[in-house]
Amino acid sequence: MSETQPRAGHVVVVGGGVSGLSAAHFLLEGGAARVTVLESSGRLGGKLYADEIAGVPVDLGAESLLARRPEAVDLARAVGLGDDLEPPATTTAGLWTRGRMRPMPKGGVMGVPGDIGSLAASGVLSAAGLARLPLDHVLPRTKVGDDVAVGTYVAARLGHEVVDRLVDPLLGGVYAGNAYEISLRAAIPQLYESARSGRSLIEAVRETQRRASAAAAAAAADVKKEPAPVFAGIRGGVGRLPVAVAEACRAAGARIETDAPVRQLRRTPDGWQVGWDHDGVREVLDADAVVLAVPAPAAAKLLGSESPGAAAELAAVEYASVALVTMAFRRREITHALPGSGFLVPPVDGRTIKASTFSSQKWHWSGAADSDVYVLRTSVGRYGQEADLAWDDTDLVRLSREDLGEAVGLTAAPVAARVTRWDGGLPQYPVGHLARVARVREQVAKLPGLAVCGAVYEGVGVPACVASARGAAGQVLGTLRPSAEPGAGQ
């Protein structure tokens, strides 16, 4: 933490996921005198959750960081995990579609193709689907207005088959959503900007790839090393990150409470009062500022009396539920090599699983080659297609095994299996989402000493959540008066 001279001020952070803990870290680094984090559940970390299966460490939530955005890897280094950052052992992935496993085409942006040769060689599209692509170069420019659904725009340029078999599974892996509803402006902003000024989507993808490659090469040249990997993991699991952040915050003096649901948020002449349950007893904390780092439904409830406008906007945000099925096998019982780091499954193919990650091949630390345990996981469910989540855990394991058997010929029986359900786990970013977020922020800005952050605002990935937390911390730090008396109630 920074040695900055502390200023007076007590900030309460509501929510102990990676966003809330990151906010606490930045508040302490920025000089807040006291920070209290209140987490409603019994565990810190939110959707980042590291544990083990059959003695092997695993992630039961998000399992990688977008390393070309610096926020998450910088935070990991700041809390002592820098030496444990590592790139995937393999980035080769497949698509299980049209009856067989096919290589993921190269040269695309979120599934939107730029390398037509690689796409044709993959066999992902039918002959008719490939024949549709050249129209992109002659069709008039597609108007996108203030926003448009990814699927609507891509289908207009390249045809529905590209959306159904490429874009939809990749977007689903990030948002657990539907490409025909997800905002282009929010999900793929670089292509949205290109669509507003250019015509060909294929050329826009190629230009985006060229710029990304040039930026990576320039960054590597500055430090005289190889270009940074696109993704990174943490040995032992990305779920170690919020735990390490919490430990660093406690060492810097933060109070962090679990099983501490916040029930009320009230503005006072001197700041804020936060009503929360502590061992079954209602307590009140006086605070100079508050950071809300909770999902939209919880934030809506807490803001209902103080900011009805923001509360109404947040209450309208919809979430997708998913389940992760993690299985451990005896390596000697897997009779043939599985392909790459895993595969995605287009929802149009009607399978139960939407993806599978071969964790023991993707990460050196997850069931290393000299271990007899091999770990993989599948994901089930996405927004609007959550019926399969009604199955009990035993059936989700069975259905996952059936799909794995057909996809990659895996017939071994797991020695351990674990189902992790993320009910309401991922906020959806439909057309107009960014405008909604702007309206929320406009309303929240009317309440001095209040800020919001988390996956619902600037992106669902870990780096976006960390960036959101930094912004919220900076916002409330600017409201703390050096002459203020610390809040009471601790």
Coordinates of C-alpha atoms in Angstrom, one line a residue:
M1 CA 0.0 0.0 0.0
S2 CA 1.0 3.6 -0.5
E3 CA 2.8 5.6 2.2
T4 CA 0.5 8.6 1.3
Q5 CA -0.3 10.7 4.4
P6 CA -3.8 9.5 5.4
R7 CA -6.6 12.1 5.1
A8 CA -9.5 12.0 7.5
G9 CA -12.5 10.0 6.4
H10 CA -14.2 6.6 6.8
V11 CA -15.4 4.9 3.6
V12 CA -17.7 1.8 3.7
V13 CA -17.4 -0.5 0.7
V14 CA -20.5 -2.6 0.3
G15 CA -19.6 -5.9 -1.4
G16 CA -16.6 -8.1 -1.0
G17 CA -16.1 -9.4 -4.6
V18 CA -13.1 -8.4 -6.7
S19 CA -14.6 -5.0 -7.4
G20 CA -15.3 -4.2 -3.8
L21 CA -11.9 -5.4 -2.5
S22 CA -10.1 -3.6 -5.3
A23 CA -12.0 -0.4 -4.4
A24 CA -10.8 -0.9 -0.8
H25 CA -7.2 -1.4 -2.0
F26 CA -7.3 1.8 -4.0
L27 CA -9.0 3.8 -1.2
L28 CA -6.2 2.8 1.2
E29 CA -3.6 3.5 -1.4
G30 CA -5.1 6.9 -2.0
G31 CA -5.0 7.9 1.7
A32 CA -8.5 7.1 3.1
A33 CA -8.1 7.0 6.9
R34 CA -10.5 4.1 7.5
V35 CA -12.1 1.5 5.2
T36 CA -14.7 -1.0 6.1
V37 CA -15.8 -3.8 3.7
L38 CA -19.1 -5.5 4.2
E39 CA -19.8 -8.7 2.3
S40 CA -23.2 -10.4 2.6
S41 CA -22.1 -13.9 2.0
G42 CA -19.7 -16.0 4.0
R43 CA -16.9 -15.9 1.4
L44 CA -14.9 -13.1 -0.2
G45 CA -14.2 -13.0 -3.9
G46 CA -17.6 -13.1 -5.6
K47 CA -17.3 -14.8 -9.0
L48 CA -13.6 -15.5 -8.4
Y49 CA -13.4 -18.7 -6.4
A50 CA -10.4 -21.0 -6.1
D51 CA -10.7 -24.4 -4.4
E52 CA -9.6 -27.9 -5.2
I53 CA -10.9 -31.2 -6.5
A54 CA -9.2 -34.5 -6.0
G55 CA -6.4 -32.7 -4.4
V56 CA -5.8 -30.4 -7.4
P57 CA -6.3 -26.7 -7.2
V58 CA -9.0 -25.4 -9.5
D59 CA -11.0 -22.2 -10.3
L60 CA -14.7 -22.6 -9.8
G61 CA -15.4 -19.2 -11.3
A62 CA -13.5 -17.1 -13.8
E63 CA -10.2 -18.8 -14.6
S64 CA -8.2 -16.3 -16.6
L65 CA -7.4 -12.6 -16.9
L66 CA -7.2 -10.5 -20.0
A67 CA -3.5 -9.7 -19.7
R68 CA -3.4 -7.1 -22.5
R69 CA -5.5 -4.9 -20.3
P70 CA -3.1 -4.0 -17.4
E71 CA -5.5 -3.4 -14.5
A72 CA -5.9 -7.0 -13.2
V73 CA -2.3 -8.1 -13.7
D74 CA -1.0 -4.9 -12.1
L75 CA -3.2 -5.5 -9.1
A76 CA -2.0 -9.1 -8.8
R77 CA 1.6 -7.8 -8.8
A78 CA 0.7 -5.1 -6.2
V79 CA -0.6 -7.7 -3.7
G80 CA 2.3 -10.1 -4.1
L81 CA 1.1 -12.5 -6.9
G82 CA 3.4 -11.3 -9.6
D83 CA 5.6 -14.4 -9.6
D84 CA 2.5 -16.6 -9.9
L85 CA 1.2 -15.0 -13.0
E86 CA 1.6 -17.4 -16.0
P87 CA 0.2 -17.6 -19.6
P88 CA -1.9 -20.5 -20.7
A89 CA 0.2 -23.6 -21.7
T90 CA -1.9 -23.7 -24.9
T91 CA -4.3 -21.3 -26.6
T92 CA -5.5 -23.7 -29.3
A93 CA -9.2 -24.1 -29.0
G94 CA -12.0 -25.8 -31.0
L95 CA -15.6 -25.5 -32.0
W96 CA -17.9 -28.5 -31.7
T97 CA -20.3 -27.7 -34.4
R98 CA -22.0 -29.3 -37.5
G99 CA -21.4 -32.8 -36.0
R100 CA -17.6 -32.7 -35.4
M101 CA -14.8 -30.9 -33.6
R102 CA -13.3 -28.1 -35.7
P103 CA -10.4 -25.8 -35.1
M104 CA -11.2 -22.2 -34.0
P105 CA -10.5 -20.0 -37.0
K106 CA -7.7 -17.5 -36.6
G107 CA -7.6 -13.8 -37.3
G108 CA -11.1 -12.9 -35.8
V109 CA -12.4 -10.4 -33.3
M110 CA -14.9 -12.0 -30.9
G111 CA -15.7 -14.5 -33.6
V112 CA -16.1 -12.0 -36.4
P113 CA -13.8 -13.3 -39.1
G114 CA -10.9 -11.4 -40.7
D115 CA -8.9 -14.3 -42.1
I116 CA -11.2 -16.0 -44.6
G117 CA -8.7 -18.6 -45.5
S118 CA -8.5 -19.8 -41.9
L119 CA -12.3 -19.8 -41.7
A120 CA -12.7 -21.8 -44.9
A121 CA -10.1 -24.4 -43.8
S122 CA -11.8 -24.8 -40.4
G123 CA -15.1 -26.2 -41.8
V124 CA -17.1 -24.2 -39.3
L125 CA -19.3 -22.7 -42.0
S126 CA -21.2 -24.5 -44.8
A127 CA -20.4 -23.8 -48.4
A128 CA -23.4 -21.5 -48.5
G129 CA -22.2 -19.6 -45.4
L130 CA -18.8 -19.1 -47.0
A131 CA -20.3 -17.9 -50.2
R132 CA -22.2 -15.2 -48.4
L133 CA -19.1 -13.5 -47.0
P134 CA -18.0 -11.6 -50.2
L135 CA -21.2 -9.5 -50.2
D136 CA -19.6 -7.6 -47.2
H137 CA -17.3 -5.9 -49.7
V138 CA -20.1 -4.6 -52.0
L139 CA -23.1 -4.1 -49.7
P140 CA -23.8 -0.4 -48.8
R141 CA -22.8 0.7 -45.3
T142 CA -25.1 -0.7 -42.6
K143 CA -26.4 2.0 -40.4
V144 CA -25.9 1.3 -36.7
G145 CA -27.3 4.5 -35.1
D146 CA -26.6 5.0 -31.4
D147 CA -26.3 1.2 -30.8
V148 CA -27.2 -2.1 -32.4
A149 CA -27.1 -5.7 -31.4
V150 CA -23.9 -7.6 -32.4
G151 CA -25.9 -10.3 -34.1
T152 CA -28.1 -8.0 -36.1
Y153 CA -25.1 -6.0 -37.4
V154 CA -22.9 -9.0 -38.2
A155 CA -25.7 -10.9 -39.8
A156 CA -26.4 -7.9 -42.1
R157 CA -22.8 -7.9 -43.2
L158 CA -21.8 -11.5 -43.2
G159 CA -24.9 -13.7 -42.8
H160 CA -26.6 -15.4 -39.9
E161 CA -24.4 -18.5 -40.1
V162 CA -21.3 -16.4 -38.9
V163 CA -23.3 -15.2 -36.0
D164 CA -24.8 -18.6 -35.0
R165 CA -21.6 -20.7 -35.3
L166 CA -18.8 -18.2 -34.5
V167 CA -19.9 -15.0 -32.8
D168 CA -22.7 -16.4 -30.6
P169 CA -20.5 -19.1 -28.9
L170 CA -17.6 -16.6 -28.2
L171 CA -19.9 -13.9 -26.9
G172 CA -21.6 -16.5 -24.8
G173 CA -18.3 -17.4 -23.3
V174 CA -17.9 -13.9 -22.0
Y175 CA -21.5 -12.7 -21.2
A176 CA -23.5 -16.0 -21.2
G177 CA -25.8 -14.0 -23.4
N178 CA -27.3 -14.0 -26.9
A179 CA -25.5 -12.3 -29.7
Y180 CA -28.8 -11.0 -31.2
E181 CA -29.4 -9.0 -28.0
I182 CA -25.9 -8.0 -26.8
S183 CA -24.9 -4.4 -27.6
L184 CA -22.2 -4.0 -30.2
R185 CA -21.2 -0.6 -28.7
A186 CA -20.6 -2.2 -25.3
A187 CA -19.2 -5.6 -26.3
I188 CA -17.0 -4.8 -29.3
P189 CA -16.6 -1.1 -29.3
Q190 CA -13.8 -1.0 -31.9
L191 CA -16.1 -2.6 -34.4
Y192 CA -18.9 -0.3 -33.5
E193 CA -16.7 2.7 -34.2
S194 CA -15.6 1.2 -37.5
A195 CA -19.2 0.5 -38.5
R196 CA -20.1 4.2 -38.0
S197 CA -17.4 5.3 -40.4
G198 CA -16.7 2.4 -42.7
R199 CA -18.4 -0.2 -44.8
S200 CA -16.7 -3.6 -44.8
L201 CA -16.8 -5.5 -41.5
I202 CA -14.1 -7.9 -42.7
E203 CA -11.7 -5.0 -43.4
A204 CA -12.6 -3.5 -40.0
V205 CA -11.6 -6.7 -38.3
R206 CA -8.4 -6.9 -40.2
E207 CA -7.5 -3.3 -39.3
T208 CA -8.4 -4.0 -35.6
Q209 CA -6.0 -7.0 -35.7
R210 CA -3.2 -5.0 -37.3
R211 CA -3.5 -2.3 -34.7
A212 CA -3.5 -4.8 -31.8
S213 CA -0.4 -6.6 -33.2
A214 CA 1.4 -3.3 -33.7
A215 CA 0.6 -2.1 -30.2
A216 CA 1.7 -5.4 -28.7
A217 CA 5.0 -5.3 -30.7
A218 CA 5.6 -1.7 -29.7
A219 CA 5.0 -2.5 -26.0
A220 CA 7.4 -5.4 -26.2
A221 CA 10.0 -3.4 -27.9
D222 CA 9.9 -0.8 -25.1
V223 CA 10.9 -3.4 -22.6
K224 CA 12.9 -5.6 -25.0
K225 CA 10.9 -8.7 -24.4
E226 CA 8.5 -11.0 -26.2
P227 CA 4.9 -9.6 -26.7
A228 CA 2.7 -10.1 -23.7
P229 CA 0.2 -13.0 -23.8
V230 CA -3.4 -12.1 -24.4
F231 CA -4.5 -14.0 -21.3
A232 CA -2.9 -14.9 -18.0
G233 CA -3.7 -17.2 -15.1
I234 CA -2.5 -17.4 -11.5
R235 CA -0.9 -20.5 -10.2
G236 CA -3.4 -22.1 -7.9
G237 CA -6.3 -20.2 -9.5
V238 CA -7.4 -16.7 -10.3
G239 CA -9.6 -17.0 -7.2
R240 CA -6.5 -16.4 -5.2
L241 CA -6.5 -12.7 -6.4
P242 CA -9.4 -11.4 -4.2
V243 CA -8.0 -13.3 -1.2
A244 CA -4.6 -11.7 -1.6
V245 CA -6.2 -8.2 -2.1
A246 CA -8.2 -8.8 1.1
E247 CA -5.0 -9.8 3.0
A248 CA -3.2 -6.7 1.8
C249 CA -6.2 -4.5 2.8
R250 CA -6.3 -6.0 6.3
A251 CA -2.6 -5.4 6.7
A252 CA -3.1 -1.8 5.8
G253 CA -5.8 -1.4 8.5
A254 CA -9.1 -2.2 6.7
R255 CA -11.9 -3.9 8.5
I256 CA -13.5 -6.7 6.4
E257 CA -16.6 -8.4 7.5
T258 CA -18.3 -11.5 5.9
D259 CA -21.9 -12.6 6.7
A260 CA -22.6 -8.9 6.9
P261 CA -25.6 -8.0 4.7
V262 CA -26.3 -4.3 4.3
R263 CA -30.0 -3.6 4.7
Q264 CA -30.1 0.2 4.5
L265 CA -28.3 3.1 3.1
R266 CA -29.2 6.6 4.2
R267 CA -27.8 10.1 3.4
T268 CA -27.2 12.3 6.5
P269 CA -26.1 15.9 6.8
D270 CA -22.6 14.7 7.6
G271 CA -22.3 11.8 5.2
W272 CA -23.9 8.4 5.2
Q273 CA -25.4 5.8 7.5
V274 CA -25.0 2.1 6.6
G275 CA -27.3 -0.3 8.4
W276 CA -26.1 -3.9 8.4
D277 CA -26.6 -7.2 10.2
H278 CA -23.8 -8.3 12.5
D279 CA -24.3 -11.7 14.2
G280 CA -28.0 -11.3 13.8
V281 CA -28.0 -7.8 15.3
R282 CA -28.7 -4.6 13.3
E283 CA -25.8 -2.2 13.5
V284 CA -25.2 1.2 12.0
L285 CA -22.0 2.6 10.6
D286 CA -21.5 6.3 10.1
A287 CA -19.4 6.9 7.0
D288 CA -18.1 9.9 5.1
A289 CA -18.4 8.0 1.8
V290 CA -19.8 4.8 0.4
V291 CA -18.8 2.6 -2.5
L292 CA -21.5 0.2 -3.8
A293 CA -19.8 -2.8 -5.3
V294 CA -22.7 -5.2 -5.5
P295 CA -24.8 -6.6 -8.4
A296 CA -27.5 -4.3 -9.9
P297 CA -30.5 -5.8 -8.0
A298 CA -28.8 -5.3 -4.6
A299 CA -27.7 -1.8 -5.5
A300 CA -31.3 -1.0 -6.7
K301 CA -32.7 -2.0 -3.3
L302 CA -30.1 0.1 -1.4
L303 CA -30.6 3.1 -3.5
G304 CA -34.4 3.0 -3.5
S305 CA -34.9 5.8 -1.1
E306 CA -31.9 8.0 -1.8
S307 CA -31.9 7.7 -5.6
P308 CA -35.1 6.3 -7.1
G309 CA -34.0 7.1 -10.6
A310 CA -30.7 5.1 -10.3
A311 CA -32.6 2.3 -8.5
A312 CA -35.1 2.0 -11.3
E313 CA -32.4 1.8 -14.0
L314 CA -30.5 -0.8 -12.0
A315 CA -33.6 -2.9 -11.2
A316 CA -34.1 -3.3 -15.0
V317 CA -30.7 -4.9 -15.6
E318 CA -31.1 -8.7 -16.3
Y319 CA -28.7 -11.4 -15.4
A320 CA -27.8 -14.9 -16.7
S321 CA -27.4 -17.9 -14.6
V322 CA -24.8 -20.6 -15.4
A323 CA -23.4 -23.8 -13.8
L324 CA -19.8 -25.0 -14.0
V325 CA -19.3 -28.8 -13.8
T326 CA -15.7 -29.5 -12.7
M327 CA -14.5 -33.1 -13.0
A328 CA -11.3 -35.0 -12.1
F329 CA -10.2 -38.1 -13.9
R330 CA -7.4 -40.6 -13.6
R331 CA -5.0 -39.6 -16.3
R332 CA -4.2 -43.2 -17.2
E333 CA -7.9 -43.8 -17.9
I334 CA -8.0 -41.1 -20.6
T335 CA -7.1 -43.2 -23.6
H336 CA -6.3 -40.5 -26.1
A337 CA -5.1 -36.9 -26.2
L338 CA -7.8 -34.2 -25.9
P339 CA -7.5 -31.3 -28.3
G340 CA -5.9 -28.0 -27.1
S341 CA -7.3 -26.0 -24.2
G342 CA -10.9 -26.9 -24.8
F343 CA -13.8 -26.0 -27.1
L344 CA -16.9 -23.9 -27.5
V345 CA -20.4 -25.1 -28.5
P346 CA -22.7 -22.9 -30.6
P347 CA -26.1 -22.9 -29.0
V348 CA -27.7 -23.5 -32.4
D349 CA -26.3 -27.0 -32.3
G350 CA -28.6 -27.8 -29.4
R351 CA -26.2 -29.4 -27.0
T352 CA -26.4 -29.2 -23.2
I353 CA -22.9 -27.9 -22.6
K354 CA -21.9 -24.5 -24.0
A355 CA -18.1 -25.0 -23.5
S356 CA -15.5 -27.2 -22.0
T357 CA -12.0 -26.2 -20.7
F358 CA -9.3 -28.9 -20.4
S359 CA -7.8 -27.3 -17.3
S360 CA -4.9 -29.7 -17.0
Q361 CA -3.8 -28.8 -20.5
K362 CA -4.5 -25.1 -20.4
W363 CA -2.7 -24.5 -17.1
H364 CA 0.6 -26.1 -16.0
W365 CA -0.4 -26.0 -12.3
S366 CA -3.8 -27.7 -12.7
G367 CA -3.1 -31.4 -12.7
A368 CA 0.4 -31.2 -14.1
A369 CA 1.7 -33.9 -16.5
D370 CA 3.4 -35.8 -13.7
S371 CA 0.2 -36.0 -11.8
D372 CA -2.3 -38.9 -12.2
V373 CA -5.2 -36.4 -11.9
Y374 CA -6.6 -34.7 -15.0
V375 CA -9.1 -31.9 -14.5
L376 CA -11.6 -30.4 -17.0
R377 CA -14.8 -28.5 -16.7
T378 CA -17.9 -27.7 -18.7
S379 CA -20.4 -24.9 -18.6
V380 CA -24.2 -25.1 -18.8
G381 CA -26.8 -22.4 -19.3
R382 CA -26.9 -18.9 -20.7
Y383 CA -29.4 -16.0 -20.8
G384 CA -32.7 -17.2 -22.2
Q385 CA -31.6 -20.8 -22.3
E386 CA -31.5 -21.8 -18.7
A387 CA -33.8 -24.8 -18.6
D388 CA -30.9 -27.2 -18.3
L389 CA -30.1 -25.6 -14.9
A390 CA -33.2 -27.2 -13.5
W391 CA -31.4 -30.6 -13.5
D392 CA -29.8 -31.6 -10.2
D393 CA -26.1 -31.8 -9.9
T394 CA -25.9 -35.6 -10.6
D395 CA -27.8 -35.1 -13.9
L396 CA -25.6 -32.1 -14.9
V397 CA -22.5 -34.3 -14.5
R398 CA -24.2 -37.1 -16.5
L399 CA -25.3 -34.8 -19.3
S400 CA -21.8 -33.2 -19.4
R401 CA -20.2 -36.6 -19.7
E402 CA -22.6 -37.6 -22.5
D403 CA -21.7 -34.5 -24.5
L404 CA -17.9 -34.9 -23.8
G405 CA -18.2 -38.5 -25.0
E406 CA -19.7 -37.5 -28.3
A407 CA -17.5 -34.4 -28.8
V408 CA -14.0 -35.8 -27.9
G409 CA -14.6 -39.5 -27.2
L410 CA -14.0 -39.2 -23.4
T411 CA -15.5 -42.3 -21.8
A412 CA -13.7 -42.4 -18.5
A413 CA -15.6 -42.0 -15.3
P414 CA -14.6 -39.1 -13.1
V415 CA -13.1 -39.8 -9.6
A416 CA -14.6 -36.6 -8.4
A417 CA -17.1 -34.1 -9.7
R418 CA -18.3 -30.7 -8.4
V419 CA -21.1 -28.5 -9.7
T420 CA -20.9 -24.8 -9.0
R421 CA -24.0 -22.8 -9.7
W422 CA -23.8 -19.1 -10.4
D423 CA -27.4 -18.0 -10.1
G424 CA -27.8 -14.5 -11.6
G425 CA -24.1 -14.5 -12.1
L426 CA -23.5 -12.4 -15.2
P427 CA -25.2 -9.0 -16.1
Q428 CA -26.5 -8.7 -19.6
Y429 CA -25.4 -5.9 -21.9
P430 CA -28.3 -5.4 -24.3
V431 CA -28.6 -2.6 -26.9
G432 CA -28.7 0.7 -24.9
H433 CA -26.9 -0.7 -21.9
L434 CA -24.2 2.0 -22.0
A435 CA -26.9 4.7 -22.1
R436 CA -28.5 3.1 -19.0
V437 CA -25.2 3.1 -17.2
A438 CA -24.7 6.8 -18.0
R439 CA -28.1 7.6 -16.5
V440 CA -27.2 5.6 -13.4
R441 CA -24.0 7.6 -13.0
E442 CA -25.8 10.8 -13.6
Q443 CA -28.2 10.1 -10.7
V444 CA -25.5 8.8 -8.4
A445 CA -23.3 11.9 -9.0
K446 CA -26.1 14.0 -7.3
L447 CA -25.2 12.3 -4.0
P448 CA -21.8 13.4 -2.8
G449 CA -19.7 10.7 -1.3
L450 CA -21.4 7.9 -3.2
A451 CA -19.9 5.8 -6.0
V452 CA -20.8 2.6 -7.8
C453 CA -18.6 -0.1 -9.4
G454 CA -18.7 -3.6 -10.6
A455 CA -19.4 -5.9 -13.6
V456 CA -22.6 -4.1 -14.5
Y457 CA -21.0 -0.8 -15.5
E458 CA -17.9 -1.0 -17.7
G459 CA -17.5 -4.7 -18.5
V460 CA -17.8 -8.1 -17.0
G461 CA -14.1 -9.1 -17.2
V462 CA -11.8 -8.9 -14.2
P463 CA -9.7 -6.0 -15.6
A464 CA -12.8 -4.0 -16.3
C465 CA -14.0 -4.6 -12.7
V466 CA -10.7 -3.5 -11.3
A467 CA -10.8 -0.4 -13.5
S468 CA -14.3 0.3 -12.3
A469 CA -13.2 0.0 -8.7
R470 CA -10.3 2.4 -9.2
G471 CA -12.6 5.0 -10.7
A472 CA -15.1 4.6 -7.8
A473 CA -12.3 5.0 -5.3
G474 CA -10.9 8.1 -6.9
Q475 CA -14.4 9.6 -7.1
V476 CA -15.1 9.3 -3.3
L477 CA -11.5 10.2 -2.3
G478 CA -12.1 13.5 -3.9
T479 CA -15.0 14.1 -1.6
L480 CA -13.1 13.4 1.7
R481 CA -12.3 16.6 3.5
P482 CA -8.9 16.6 5.4
S483 CA -10.6 18.4 8.3
A484 CA -13.5 16.0 8.6
E485 CA -13.8 13.9 11.8
P486 CA -13.7 10.2 11.2
G487 CA -17.1 8.5 11.1
A488 CA -18.4 6.9 14.4
G489 CA -20.0 3.6 14.9
Q490 CA -17.0 1.2 14.6

